[in-house]
């Protein structure tokens, strides 16, 4: 999978979704490990840095905290839309919900990790 991912990233502009996914997970790793300089790392680009190895259990625990908070945020936002009488089956409302969630998701997840 890693090799295939790097192949896509050789042409980032052609595969923006792959780039966005890699960037998102690199940012998550930075949040979990406290390491900096991971975001934007690409094959063939050497970056000298100290690396903290995070155990599998620490990674899983961090993912549970991070994605658990994202789930809470999405539920709260959905409930707010419902309380306002908005039709969650309407594609325009769904898109607005997704955009509002996207605007707050990373910060909410990172804040949850800081309090962990």
Short mmCIF file of C-alpha atoms in Angstrom, two decimals:
data_model
loop_
_atom_site.label_atom_id
_atom_site.label_comp_id
_atom_site.label_asym_id
_atom_site.label_seq_id
_atom_site.Cartn_x
_atom_site.Cartn_y
_atom_site.Cartn_z
CA UNK A 1 0.00 0.00 0.00
CA UNK A 2 2.83 2.37 0.88
CA UNK A 3 4.45 1.94 -2.53
CA UNK A 4 1.15 2.52 -4.33
CA UNK A 5 0.51 5.64 -2.24
CA UNK A 6 3.90 7.10 -3.10
CA UNK A 7 3.25 6.36 -6.79
CA UNK A 8 0.08 8.47 -6.62
CA UNK A 9 1.96 11.25 -4.86
CA UNK A 10 4.51 11.50 -7.64
CA UNK A 11 1.68 13.29 -9.45
CA UNK A 12 -0.09 15.06 -6.57
CA UNK A 13 -1.97 17.49 -8.79
CA UNK A 14 -3.48 14.56 -10.68
CA UNK A 15 -4.62 12.77 -7.49
CA UNK A 16 -5.74 15.45 -5.01
CA UNK A 17 -7.76 13.01 -2.89
CA UNK A 18 -4.72 10.79 -2.32
CA UNK A 19 -2.67 13.86 -1.39
CA UNK A 20 -5.37 15.08 1.01
CA UNK A 21 -5.59 11.66 2.68
CA UNK A 22 -1.83 11.39 3.14
CA UNK A 23 -1.67 14.96 4.49
CA UNK A 24 -4.52 14.23 6.93
CA UNK A 25 -2.83 11.12 8.30
CA UNK A 26 0.55 12.85 8.51
CA UNK A 27 -1.09 15.60 10.59
CA UNK A 28 -2.76 12.97 12.77
CA UNK A 29 0.62 11.30 13.32
CA UNK A 30 2.13 14.66 14.29
CA UNK A 31 -0.69 15.22 16.77
CA UNK A 32 -0.30 11.76 18.30
CA UNK A 33 3.48 11.61 18.47
CA UNK A 34 4.29 15.27 19.06
CA UNK A 35 6.78 15.01 16.21
CA UNK A 36 7.04 17.91 13.79
CA UNK A 37 8.03 17.96 10.14
CA UNK A 38 5.99 14.92 9.12
CA UNK A 39 3.33 16.86 7.21
CA UNK A 40 4.34 17.29 3.61
CA UNK A 41 6.91 14.51 3.70
CA UNK A 42 7.22 12.85 0.32
CA UNK A 43 9.38 10.08 -1.15
CA UNK A 44 12.71 11.26 -2.49
CA UNK A 45 12.72 14.30 -0.20
CA UNK A 46 15.08 13.76 2.70
CA UNK A 47 14.23 15.42 5.95
CA UNK A 48 16.56 14.95 8.89
CA UNK A 49 14.66 14.67 12.16
CA UNK A 50 14.43 12.77 15.38
CA UNK A 51 11.67 10.21 15.20
CA UNK A 52 9.70 9.03 18.19
CA UNK A 53 8.36 5.53 17.65
CA UNK A 54 4.80 5.26 18.91
CA UNK A 55 3.66 1.83 20.00
CA UNK A 56 0.73 0.11 18.33
CA UNK A 57 -1.37 0.43 21.49
CA UNK A 58 -0.60 4.18 21.76
CA UNK A 59 -1.55 4.63 18.12
CA UNK A 60 -4.83 2.75 18.57
CA UNK A 61 -5.67 4.67 21.73
CA UNK A 62 -4.96 8.00 20.02
CA UNK A 63 -7.08 7.00 17.02
CA UNK A 64 -9.96 6.06 19.36
CA UNK A 65 -9.74 9.43 21.11
CA UNK A 66 -9.38 11.41 17.86
CA UNK A 67 -12.08 9.65 15.85
CA UNK A 68 -14.34 9.32 18.90
CA UNK A 69 -14.30 13.10 19.22
CA UNK A 70 -15.02 13.48 15.51
CA UNK A 71 -18.04 11.19 15.94
CA UNK A 72 -19.30 13.29 18.88
CA UNK A 73 -18.86 16.48 16.87
CA UNK A 74 -20.75 15.09 13.86
CA UNK A 75 -23.59 13.83 16.07
CA UNK A 76 -23.85 17.21 17.81
CA UNK A 77 -23.88 19.05 14.50
CA UNK A 78 -26.52 16.67 13.09
CA UNK A 79 -28.67 17.10 16.18
CA UNK A 80 -28.34 20.89 15.90
CA UNK A 81 -29.51 20.76 12.27
CA UNK A 82 -32.44 18.52 13.27
CA UNK A 83 -33.39 20.86 16.14
CA UNK A 84 -33.46 23.71 13.64
CA UNK A 85 -35.94 21.65 11.59
CA UNK A 86 -33.54 21.07 8.71
CA UNK A 87 -34.12 18.10 6.40
CA UNK A 88 -31.01 15.91 6.59
CA UNK A 89 -32.18 14.05 3.47
CA UNK A 90 -31.87 17.22 1.39
CA UNK A 91 -28.56 17.13 -0.56
CA UNK A 92 -27.99 20.87 -0.02
CA UNK A 93 -28.39 20.46 3.75
CA UNK A 94 -26.10 17.41 3.69
CA UNK A 95 -23.45 19.40 1.87
CA UNK A 96 -23.72 22.27 4.35
CA UNK A 97 -23.45 19.81 7.24
CA UNK A 98 -20.34 18.25 5.71
CA UNK A 99 -18.73 21.65 5.11
CA UNK A 100 -19.37 22.80 8.69
CA UNK A 101 -18.02 19.50 10.02
CA UNK A 102 -14.92 19.72 7.83
CA UNK A 103 -14.21 23.20 9.19
CA UNK A 104 -14.11 22.03 12.80
CA UNK A 105 -13.08 18.37 12.60
CA UNK A 106 -9.27 18.53 12.75
CA UNK A 107 -9.21 21.08 15.55
CA UNK A 108 -11.75 19.11 17.60
CA UNK A 109 -9.76 15.90 17.18
CA UNK A 110 -6.46 17.57 18.06
CA UNK A 111 -7.97 19.24 21.13
CA UNK A 112 -9.25 15.85 22.31
CA UNK A 113 -5.75 14.42 21.98
CA UNK A 114 -4.27 17.26 24.03
CA UNK A 115 -6.59 16.45 26.94
CA UNK A 116 -5.88 12.70 26.68
#
